[in-house]
Coordinates of C-alpha atoms in Angstrom, one line a residue:
Chain A
M203 CA 55.8 35.1 9.5
S204 CA 59.4 36.0 10.0
E205 CA 60.6 36.5 13.5
F206 CA 61.0 40.2 13.1
K207 CA 57.5 40.6 11.8
Q208 CA 56.2 38.4 14.5
L209 CA 58.1 40.5 17.2
S210 CA 56.6 43.8 15.8
W211 CA 53.2 42.4 15.7
Q212 CA 53.5 41.0 19.3
G213 CA 54.9 44.2 20.6
L214 CA 52.8 46.7 19.0
W215 CA 49.4 45.0 19.0
K216 CA 48.8 41.3 20.0
N217 CA 50.9 41.4 23.2
N218 CA 51.0 45.1 23.8
P219 CA 52.7 45.5 27.3
A220 CA 50.2 48.2 28.4
L221 CA 46.9 47.1 26.8
V222 CA 47.2 43.3 27.0
Q223 CA 49.9 42.5 29.5
L224 CA 48.8 45.5 31.7
L225 CA 52.4 46.0 32.8
G226 CA 53.8 49.2 34.0
L227 CA 50.4 50.6 34.8
C228 CA 51.7 52.9 37.6
P229 CA 53.8 55.2 35.4
L230 CA 51.3 54.7 32.6
L231 CA 48.4 56.2 34.7
A232 CA 50.5 58.8 36.5
T233 CA 52.3 60.5 33.8
T234 CA 49.8 60.7 31.0
A235 CA 48.2 63.9 32.0
T236 CA 49.5 65.4 28.7
L237 CA 50.6 63.9 25.4
I238 CA 54.2 65.1 25.8
N239 CA 54.6 63.7 29.2
G240 CA 53.4 60.4 28.0
L241 CA 55.7 60.6 25.0
G242 CA 58.6 61.6 27.1
L243 CA 58.1 58.6 29.5
G244 CA 57.5 56.3 26.7
L245 CA 60.7 57.1 24.9
A246 CA 62.7 56.7 28.0
T247 CA 61.2 53.3 28.7
T248 CA 61.9 52.3 25.2
L249 CA 65.6 53.3 25.4
V250 CA 65.8 51.3 28.6
L251 CA 64.1 48.4 27.1
I252 CA 66.4 48.3 24.1
G253 CA 69.4 48.6 26.2
S254 CA 68.6 46.1 28.8
N255 CA 67.2 43.6 26.3
A256 CA 70.5 43.7 24.3
T257 CA 72.7 43.5 27.3
V258 CA 70.7 40.7 28.9
S259 CA 70.9 38.9 25.7
L260 CA 74.7 39.3 25.5
V261 CA 75.3 38.0 29.0
R262 CA 72.6 35.3 28.9
N263 CA 75.2 32.4 28.5
L264 CA 77.5 33.8 31.3
V265 CA 75.0 34.4 34.1
P266 CA 74.1 31.3 36.2
N267 CA 70.5 30.7 36.3
E268 CA 70.2 31.1 40.1
V269 CA 71.3 34.8 40.2
R270 CA 69.8 35.9 36.9
I271 CA 67.1 38.2 38.5
P272 CA 69.7 40.4 40.4
V273 CA 71.9 40.6 37.3
F274 CA 69.0 41.7 35.2
V275 CA 67.9 44.3 37.8
M276 CA 71.3 45.7 37.9
V277 CA 71.5 45.9 34.2
I278 CA 68.2 47.7 34.0
A279 CA 69.0 50.0 36.8
G280 CA 72.2 50.9 34.9
F281 CA 70.3 51.8 31.9
V282 CA 67.7 53.7 33.8
T283 CA 70.5 55.7 35.5
I284 CA 71.9 56.5 32.1
V285 CA 68.5 57.7 30.7
Q286 CA 67.9 59.7 33.8
L287 CA 71.2 61.5 33.6
L288 CA 70.6 62.1 29.9
M289 CA 67.2 63.5 30.5
N290 CA 68.6 65.6 33.4
A291 CA 71.1 67.0 31.0
F292 CA 69.1 67.6 27.9
T293 CA 65.5 67.9 28.7
F294 CA 65.6 69.2 32.3
N295 CA 62.0 70.7 32.3
L296 CA 60.7 67.3 31.1
Y297 CA 62.8 65.6 33.7
Q298 CA 61.3 67.8 36.4
A299 CA 57.7 67.1 35.0
L300 CA 58.1 63.5 35.2
G301 CA 59.8 63.5 38.5
I302 CA 60.0 60.2 40.4
F303 CA 58.6 58.3 37.5
I304 CA 61.9 58.2 35.6
P305 CA 63.8 56.3 38.4
L306 CA 60.7 54.2 38.8
I307 CA 61.2 52.8 35.3
V308 CA 63.5 50.3 37.1
T309 CA 60.5 48.8 38.6
N310 CA 58.4 48.7 35.4
C311 CA 57.5 45.0 35.1
A312 CA 57.4 45.3 31.5
I313 CA 61.2 45.6 31.3
I314 CA 62.2 42.9 33.6
G315 CA 59.3 40.7 32.1
R316 CA 60.9 41.1 28.6
A317 CA 64.4 40.3 29.9
E318 CA 63.2 37.2 31.6
A319 CA 60.8 36.0 29.0
Y320 CA 62.6 36.9 25.7
A321 CA 66.0 38.5 26.0
S322 CA 67.6 35.8 28.1
K323 CA 66.8 33.1 25.6
N324 CA 67.3 34.8 22.4
P325 CA 70.3 36.2 20.3
V326 CA 71.0 39.9 20.7
G327 CA 69.6 41.2 17.4
Y328 CA 66.1 39.8 18.1
A329 CA 66.3 40.8 21.7
A330 CA 67.1 44.3 20.9
Y331 CA 64.4 44.5 18.3
D332 CA 61.9 42.9 20.8
G333 CA 62.9 45.8 23.2
L334 CA 62.3 48.3 20.5
M335 CA 58.8 47.0 19.6
M336 CA 57.7 46.5 23.1
G337 CA 58.8 50.0 23.9
L338 CA 57.1 51.4 21.0
G339 CA 53.8 49.6 21.8
F340 CA 54.1 51.0 25.3
T341 CA 54.8 54.5 24.0
L342 CA 51.9 54.4 21.6
V343 CA 49.5 53.7 24.4
L344 CA 51.0 56.5 26.6
V345 CA 50.7 58.9 23.7
V346 CA 47.2 58.0 23.0
L347 CA 46.1 58.1 26.6
G348 CA 48.0 61.3 27.1
G349 CA 46.4 62.8 24.0
V350 CA 42.9 62.0 25.0
R351 CA 43.3 63.2 28.6
E352 CA 45.0 66.4 27.5
A353 CA 42.4 67.1 24.8
L354 CA 39.5 66.5 27.2
G355 CA 41.2 68.1 30.2
Y356 CA 43.0 71.1 28.9
G357 CA 41.6 71.4 25.4
T358 CA 45.1 71.3 23.8
L359 CA 47.4 68.9 22.1
F360 CA 51.2 68.9 22.2
A361 CA 51.4 71.5 25.1
G362 CA 54.9 71.6 26.3
A363 CA 56.4 70.1 23.3
N364 CA 59.3 72.3 23.8
L365 CA 60.2 70.4 27.0
L366 CA 61.1 67.5 24.9
L367 CA 62.0 68.8 21.5
G368 CA 63.5 72.2 22.1
D369 CA 62.2 75.8 21.7
W370 CA 61.0 75.5 18.1
A371 CA 58.5 73.0 19.2
T372 CA 56.4 75.5 21.0
A373 CA 54.7 76.2 17.8
L374 CA 53.4 72.6 17.8
K375 CA 50.9 73.3 20.4
I376 CA 47.3 72.9 19.1
T377 CA 44.4 74.5 20.9
L378 CA 41.3 72.6 20.4
F379 CA 39.1 74.8 22.5
D380 CA 39.4 77.4 25.2
T381 CA 37.7 76.9 28.5
D382 CA 37.6 78.6 31.8
S383 CA 36.5 75.4 33.6
P384 CA 38.7 72.5 32.5
F385 CA 37.4 69.0 32.8
L386 CA 39.5 68.2 35.7
L387 CA 38.4 64.6 36.0
A388 CA 40.3 63.7 32.8
I389 CA 43.5 65.1 34.3
L390 CA 43.1 63.6 37.6
P391 CA 43.8 59.9 38.3
P392 CA 40.1 58.8 37.8
G393 CA 40.5 60.0 34.2
A394 CA 43.4 57.8 33.7
F395 CA 41.7 54.8 34.8
L396 CA 38.6 55.5 32.8
G397 CA 40.6 56.3 29.7
M398 CA 42.7 53.2 30.0
G399 CA 39.5 51.1 30.4
F400 CA 38.1 52.6 27.3
L401 CA 41.4 52.0 25.4
I402 CA 41.4 48.3 26.4
A403 CA 37.7 48.1 25.4
L404 CA 38.4 49.7 22.1
K405 CA 41.3 47.2 21.4
N406 CA 39.2 44.2 22.3
A407 CA 36.3 45.3 20.2
L408 CA 38.7 46.0 17.2
D409 CA 40.2 42.5 17.7
K410 CA 36.8 40.9 17.8
R411 CA 35.7 42.8 14.6
I412 CA 38.9 41.8 12.8
E413 CA 38.5 38.1 13.8
R414 CA 34.8 38.2 12.7
L415 CA 35.8 39.6 9.4
A416 CA 38.8 37.1 8.9
A417 CA 36.8 34.0 9.9
D418 CA 33.6 34.8 8.1
P419 CA 33.9 33.6 4.5
K420 CA 30.7 33.7 2.6
P421 CA 28.5 30.9 3.8
E422 CA 28.0 28.2 1.2
K423 CA 24.7 28.7 -0.6
V424 CA 22.5 26.1 0.7
V425 CA 19.4 25.4 -1.4
Q426 CA 16.4 24.2 0.4
R427 CA 14.4 22.1 -1.9
A428 CA 10.9 22.4 -1.3
R429 CA 8.7 19.3 -1.8
V430 CA 6.3 20.1 -4.4
T431 CA 4.7 16.8 -4.9
A432 CA 2.8 15.1 -2.2
E433 CA 3.9 11.6 -1.1
S434 CA 1.8 9.1 -2.7
Chain F
M175 CA -8.1 22.1 37.0
S176 CA -4.7 23.5 36.8
F177 CA -1.8 23.0 39.3
R178 CA 0.5 25.8 38.4
L179 CA 3.8 25.5 40.2
A180 CA 5.3 28.8 41.4
S181 CA 8.2 29.3 43.6
S182 CA 8.2 31.5 46.6
P183 CA 7.4 34.2 47.6
H184 CA 3.8 33.2 47.3
Q185 CA 2.3 36.4 48.7
H186 CA 3.4 39.6 47.2
N187 CA 2.2 42.9 46.2
R188 CA 2.5 43.1 42.4
R189 CA 4.6 46.2 42.1
T190 CA 6.5 46.7 39.0
T191 CA 9.8 48.8 38.7
S192 CA 7.9 51.6 37.1
Q193 CA 5.4 51.8 40.0
V194 CA 8.3 51.8 42.4
M195 CA 10.1 54.5 40.6
G196 CA 6.8 56.5 40.1
W197 CA 6.2 56.4 44.0
V198 CA 9.7 57.6 44.6
M199 CA 9.3 60.5 42.3
L200 CA 6.1 61.4 43.8
A201 CA 7.6 61.4 47.2
A202 CA 10.3 63.7 46.0
I203 CA 7.9 66.3 45.0
P204 CA 7.6 68.1 48.4
G205 CA 11.4 68.3 48.6
I206 CA 11.6 69.6 45.0
L207 CA 9.0 72.2 45.8
A208 CA 10.7 73.3 49.0
Q209 CA 14.0 73.6 47.2
T210 CA 12.4 75.6 44.4
I211 CA 10.7 77.9 47.0
V212 CA 13.8 78.4 48.9
F213 CA 16.5 78.6 46.2
G214 CA 14.5 79.8 43.1
W215 CA 13.4 78.3 39.8
G216 CA 16.9 77.0 38.9
T217 CA 16.2 73.6 40.3
I218 CA 13.2 73.1 38.0
V219 CA 15.2 74.2 35.0
H220 CA 17.9 71.7 35.8
L221 CA 15.4 69.0 36.5
L222 CA 14.0 69.4 32.9
L223 CA 17.4 69.5 31.3
A224 CA 18.5 66.3 33.3
V225 CA 15.4 64.4 32.5
I226 CA 15.7 65.1 28.8
T227 CA 19.3 64.2 28.7
A228 CA 18.7 61.0 30.7
V229 CA 15.9 59.8 28.5
A230 CA 17.9 60.6 25.4
T231 CA 21.1 58.9 26.7
E232 CA 19.1 55.8 27.9
A233 CA 17.3 55.5 24.5
A234 CA 20.6 55.9 22.6
F235 CA 22.5 53.4 24.6
L236 CA 19.9 50.8 24.7
E237 CA 19.5 51.2 20.9
L238 CA 23.2 50.6 20.6
R239 CA 23.0 47.6 22.8
K240 CA 20.1 46.3 20.7
K241 CA 17.7 46.2 23.5
D242 CA 14.1 47.3 23.8
F243 CA 14.4 50.9 24.8
E244 CA 10.8 52.0 24.9
R245 CA 10.1 49.4 27.8
A246 CA 13.3 50.4 29.6
I247 CA 12.5 54.0 29.5
M248 CA 9.1 53.4 30.7
D249 CA 10.3 52.0 34.0
G250 CA 11.4 55.5 35.0
S251 CA 14.7 54.6 36.6
A252 CA 16.6 57.0 34.2
V253 CA 14.2 59.8 35.0
L254 CA 14.6 59.1 38.7
T255 CA 18.5 59.2 38.4
A256 CA 18.0 62.5 36.6
I257 CA 15.9 63.9 39.2
L258 CA 18.2 63.0 42.0
L259 CA 21.1 64.5 40.2
A260 CA 19.3 67.6 39.3
V261 CA 18.2 68.3 42.9
S262 CA 21.8 68.0 44.1
I263 CA 23.2 70.5 41.7
P264 CA 23.3 74.2 42.7
P265 CA 20.2 75.8 41.1
F266 CA 22.2 78.4 39.1
A267 CA 24.9 76.2 37.7
P268 CA 25.4 76.4 34.0
W269 CA 23.2 74.1 31.8
W270 CA 26.1 71.8 30.7
I271 CA 26.6 70.8 34.3
S272 CA 23.4 68.8 34.5
V273 CA 23.7 67.6 30.9
L274 CA 27.2 66.3 31.3
G275 CA 26.4 64.9 34.7
T276 CA 23.3 63.1 33.6
F277 CA 25.1 61.6 30.5
F278 CA 27.8 60.4 32.7
A279 CA 25.4 58.8 35.2
I280 CA 23.4 57.0 32.4
A281 CA 26.0 56.2 29.9
I282 CA 29.0 55.4 31.9
V283 CA 27.8 54.5 35.4
K284 CA 24.7 52.6 34.4
Q285 CA 24.7 51.3 30.9
L286 CA 28.4 50.4 30.6
Y287 CA 27.9 48.1 33.6
G288 CA 24.9 46.5 32.0
G289 CA 21.9 48.7 32.6
L290 CA 19.4 48.8 35.4
G291 CA 20.2 46.3 38.1
N292 CA 23.7 45.7 37.3
N293 CA 25.3 49.1 38.2
L294 CA 27.8 48.9 41.1
F295 CA 27.5 52.5 42.0
N296 CA 24.5 54.8 42.5
P297 CA 24.5 56.6 39.1
A298 CA 23.3 60.0 40.4
M299 CA 25.9 60.1 43.1
A300 CA 28.8 58.8 41.0
A301 CA 27.9 61.6 38.4
Y302 CA 27.7 64.1 41.2
V303 CA 31.2 63.2 42.5
M304 CA 32.5 63.3 38.9
L305 CA 31.0 66.9 38.6
L306 CA 32.2 68.0 42.0
V307 CA 35.7 66.8 41.3
S308 CA 35.8 68.2 37.8
F309 CA 34.1 71.5 38.2
P310 CA 34.4 72.5 41.9
V311 CA 33.6 76.3 41.2
Q312 CA 30.3 75.6 39.4
M313 CA 29.2 72.8 41.8
T314 CA 29.6 74.8 45.0
G315 CA 27.7 78.0 43.8
W316 CA 24.8 77.6 46.1
L317 CA 22.6 80.6 46.7
P318 CA 21.5 81.9 50.1
A319 CA 17.8 81.2 50.6
A320 CA 15.2 83.6 49.2
G321 CA 14.6 86.6 51.4
L322 CA 18.2 86.6 52.4
T323 CA 19.5 87.6 49.0
E324 CA 20.3 91.3 48.0
Y325 CA 18.8 90.8 44.5
S326 CA 15.6 88.7 44.0
H327 CA 15.5 86.3 41.1
S328 CA 12.5 85.1 38.9
L329 CA 12.1 82.2 36.5
L330 CA 13.4 84.3 33.7
D331 CA 16.5 85.1 35.7
A332 CA 17.0 81.5 36.4
I333 CA 16.8 80.5 32.8
W334 CA 19.2 83.4 31.7
M335 CA 21.5 82.4 34.5
I336 CA 21.7 78.8 33.6
F337 CA 22.2 79.3 29.8
S338 CA 24.3 82.5 29.8
G339 CA 25.9 83.0 33.2
Y340 CA 24.1 86.2 33.8
S341 CA 20.5 86.9 35.1
Y342 CA 18.0 88.7 33.0
D343 CA 18.7 91.8 34.7
G344 CA 22.6 91.4 34.1
Y345 CA 23.7 90.4 37.6
S346 CA 26.4 87.7 37.8
L347 CA 26.1 84.7 40.0
L348 CA 28.5 86.3 42.6
Q349 CA 26.1 89.3 42.9
L350 CA 23.1 87.1 43.2
R351 CA 25.0 85.1 45.9
S352 CA 25.4 88.1 48.1
D353 CA 23.2 88.6 51.1
I354 CA 21.5 91.7 52.3
D355 CA 24.7 92.9 53.8
G356 CA 26.6 92.4 50.5
V357 CA 28.5 89.4 51.7
T358 CA 28.8 86.4 49.5
M359 CA 27.2 83.4 51.2
A360 CA 27.6 79.8 50.8
T361 CA 25.8 76.9 52.4
A362 CA 25.6 76.6 56.2
L363 CA 28.0 73.6 56.1
D364 CA 30.4 75.4 54.0
T365 CA 30.2 78.7 56.1
L366 CA 30.7 76.7 59.3
K367 CA 33.8 74.9 57.8
T368 CA 35.4 78.2 56.7
D369 CA 34.7 79.8 60.1
L370 CA 36.1 76.8 62.1
S371 CA 39.2 76.9 60.0
Q372 CA 39.5 80.7 60.7
G373 CA 39.5 80.0 64.4
F374 CA 35.9 80.9 65.2
T375 CA 34.0 78.5 67.5
Y376 CA 30.8 76.9 66.6
T377 CA 28.7 79.1 68.6
E378 CA 30.4 82.3 67.2
S379 CA 29.9 81.0 63.7
L380 CA 26.2 80.5 64.3
T381 CA 25.7 84.0 65.5
R382 CA 28.0 85.7 63.0
H383 CA 26.0 84.8 59.9
N384 CA 22.3 84.8 59.2
V385 CA 22.7 81.8 56.8
F386 CA 21.9 79.4 59.7
Y387 CA 18.7 78.3 61.1
A388 CA 15.3 78.1 59.5
A389 CA 15.9 81.1 57.5
G390 CA 18.8 79.4 55.8
G391 CA 16.2 77.2 54.1
W392 CA 18.1 74.1 54.3
L393 CA 15.9 73.1 57.3
W394 CA 12.8 73.3 55.2
V395 CA 14.3 71.5 52.4
N396 CA 15.4 68.8 54.7
L397 CA 11.9 68.5 56.4
A398 CA 10.2 68.3 53.0
Y399 CA 12.4 65.5 52.0
L400 CA 11.9 63.8 55.3
F401 CA 8.2 64.0 54.8
G402 CA 8.5 62.4 51.4
G403 CA 10.7 59.7 52.8
L404 CA 8.0 58.9 55.5
I405 CA 5.5 58.6 52.8
M406 CA 7.7 56.0 51.1
L407 CA 8.3 54.2 54.3
K408 CA 4.5 54.1 54.9
K409 CA 3.9 52.8 51.3
G410 CA 6.5 50.1 51.7
I411 CA 8.6 51.5 48.8
I412 CA 11.7 51.6 51.0
R413 CA 12.6 49.7 54.3
W414 CA 13.4 51.6 57.4
H415 CA 16.8 50.0 57.9
I416 CA 19.1 52.2 55.8
P417 CA 17.6 55.6 56.6
A418 CA 17.3 54.8 60.4
A419 CA 20.7 53.5 60.6
M420 CA 22.2 56.3 58.7
L421 CA 20.6 59.1 60.7
L422 CA 21.2 57.4 63.9
A423 CA 24.8 56.9 63.2
L424 CA 25.3 60.5 62.1
A425 CA 23.4 61.6 65.2
A426 CA 25.5 59.4 67.5
F427 CA 28.9 60.3 66.1
S428 CA 28.1 64.1 66.0
G429 CA 26.5 63.9 69.5
V430 CA 29.6 62.3 71.0
M431 CA 31.9 64.9 69.4
W432 CA 29.6 67.7 70.3
L433 CA 29.5 66.7 73.9
V434 CA 33.3 66.3 73.9
D435 CA 33.8 69.9 72.5
A436 CA 30.9 71.9 71.6
D437 CA 33.2 74.7 70.4
R438 CA 34.7 72.8 67.6
Y439 CA 32.0 70.3 66.5
A440 CA 28.6 71.1 65.4
S441 CA 25.5 69.8 67.3
P442 CA 23.7 66.6 66.0
L443 CA 20.6 68.9 65.2
F444 CA 22.8 71.0 62.8
H445 CA 24.1 67.9 61.2
L446 CA 20.7 66.4 60.7
C447 CA 19.1 69.5 59.2
S448 CA 21.7 70.8 56.8
G449 CA 23.0 69.7 53.5
G450 CA 21.4 66.9 51.6
I451 CA 21.0 64.6 54.5
M452 CA 17.3 63.7 54.3
L453 CA 17.5 63.4 50.6
G454 CA 20.6 61.3 51.0
A455 CA 19.0 59.0 53.7
F456 CA 15.6 58.4 52.2
F457 CA 16.1 58.8 48.4
I458 CA 19.7 58.0 47.7
A459 CA 21.1 55.5 50.0
T460 CA 18.0 53.3 49.6
D461 CA 18.6 52.7 45.9
P462 CA 17.6 49.1 45.6
V463 CA 20.3 48.3 43.0
S464 CA 23.5 49.5 44.6
A465 CA 22.5 49.3 48.3
S466 CA 23.0 46.2 50.5
T467 CA 20.1 43.6 50.1
T468 CA 19.9 42.0 53.4
A469 CA 18.1 43.3 56.5
K470 CA 21.2 43.2 58.8
G471 CA 23.4 44.3 55.9
R472 CA 21.2 47.4 55.3
L473 CA 21.8 48.4 59.0
W474 CA 25.5 48.2 58.6
F475 CA 25.3 49.9 55.2
G476 CA 23.4 52.8 56.6
A477 CA 25.4 53.2 59.7
A478 CA 28.6 53.3 57.8
I479 CA 27.3 56.0 55.4
G480 CA 26.3 57.9 58.4
M481 CA 29.8 57.5 59.9
W482 CA 31.5 58.5 56.7
I483 CA 29.3 61.6 56.3
Y484 CA 30.3 62.7 59.7
L485 CA 34.0 62.1 59.2
I486 CA 34.1 63.8 55.7
R487 CA 32.0 66.7 56.8
T488 CA 34.1 67.3 59.9
F489 CA 37.6 66.3 58.8
G490 CA 37.5 66.1 55.1
G491 CA 38.0 68.6 52.4
Y492 CA 34.5 69.0 51.3
P493 CA 31.6 70.5 53.2
D494 CA 29.0 67.8 52.4
A495 CA 29.7 64.2 51.9
I496 CA 26.5 62.3 51.0
A497 CA 27.8 61.4 47.6
F498 CA 31.2 60.3 48.7
A499 CA 29.8 58.3 51.6
V500 CA 27.2 56.5 49.4
I501 CA 29.9 55.7 46.8
I502 CA 32.4 54.4 49.4
M503 CA 29.8 52.1 50.8
N504 CA 28.6 51.0 47.4
M505 CA 32.0 49.4 47.0
A506 CA 31.6 47.6 50.3
V507 CA 28.1 46.2 49.4
P508 CA 29.4 42.8 48.1
L509 CA 31.4 42.2 51.2
I510 CA 28.5 43.3 53.5
D511 CA 26.0 41.1 51.7
Y512 CA 28.5 38.2 51.9
Y513 CA 28.8 38.4 55.7
T514 CA 25.2 39.1 56.4
R515 CA 23.6 36.4 54.5
P516 CA 20.4 35.3 56.2
R517 CA 20.4 31.7 57.5
T518 CA 18.7 29.3 55.1
Y519 CA 16.0 27.4 56.8
G520 CA 17.3 24.1 58.0
H521 CA 20.9 25.1 57.7
G522 CA 23.4 26.3 60.3
V523 CA 21.3 26.2 63.4
S524 CA 23.2 26.8 66.5
K525 CA 24.3 23.7 68.4
T526 CA 22.3 24.4 71.5
R527 CA 19.0 24.6 69.7
R528 CA 19.5 21.4 67.9
P529 CA 17.0 18.8 69.0
K530 CA 18.5 15.7 70.4
G531 CA 17.6 12.4 69.0

């Protein structure tokens, strides 16, 4: 497998930051009340990941080993500030909806983890691509979890898409069912934990099934020969 | 001659799980009857709904897990969970409340943890908390006791109410909930909480509403459950430790606070006779799976539940707290069991008693 293919596979599935590494759970659980909130935070995290990974990779030979962590954190904080200001300028409502969790991207372990584990040891192209794939893997989980919770809790999908995409996106909202009594548990934190547990279980079950299918060639046909003549 | 080797205990009464569960259900009958008499037929309707859902869910999940579901259903644990949940639900809540709650109790709280004997939390109470948190409006719609309501309601009314949201005569839940003076009423605990927050004192609150005292019905329901609980104690289905510790702790906490300020804190008697306290003490906290298993541990477990009930009732956001208290203490059970392990014979004897020689 080429390096790029390997990186995609690792980021999106095998080493998914949310489902396998279980990093960045705090924003993951807190912001996924709706699909769009999840998507917004996922995209912001992805942007930060690409930027920080690329920069860390560029300076990896200049930074002494002893001070690398502070340097990485400053790089990450810089990119988070950029993303925060951009969101403040262009998607103000989403910025308000996500609140404290945008600045908190700085503390997302997935980002410093990638900087330390991959970007600081690899050339810039690979590092940026790794950031992209890890970010997309994270976003994917946020979107799925947000979608499930929104569908269960409010009975809608893509509600508030206009916060992220502009006014035309209001039409994207799909109403699955109307209810006077929303299933509050799905929207509240317990719903996030339950949903996350189910997603991880689903991934593990899929992995097991794939493994079994892959590792199960037709067993050799064994012929049992019956003894037909008595020993004499 | 056969010398069969058997490990201890050598003397025991051969009681199977299904017999224990059966006794608990029998002992719950007085309470269920009292609840039906006081609050109408809704309880029975929810009971049936919950039992059907529980059995179906249990069978489906055991089939999925490739277990012998006929045997597991016969043990009655799923039915008991359904009963305990159904009697905790307001009698005129919509039908999907008990169906959803029972499904959650059996599928998620019980079977996903590995079935009977492996669940960390009391299934009925976890499901109750789930329902209460998710659907606060439906889960707090308790009726005033029969005889206090402006409109009477029959079995037909209960069925219509649960499945359509309106009684047979076309009254809404809000109308059914009004008392003879036309004031919508809640449970005694709820009314007291509202009154205290509005600046009334405890004694004023008692005289302002006729929801309190025997006519409120909760006293009779609690006495009936107490009766059932005593039967279980007599029969050795449950041990005395948890209920006694729980009731004593609740009485002690409420007693001290009541003596300190009788205007703001309800009397111990009020606490012991309202809400689901007897149901909780004898039927719910004594769940053999999720409760503590050592004698000393059970005392701690029960006492802590009593303390939580008092704290949440008095200072928390919800009027009653059995479910929250039980769930919180379920989480502490491994710790309690760890620290209250009985001494193994021959090990860890205190130094003073050790014979010299």
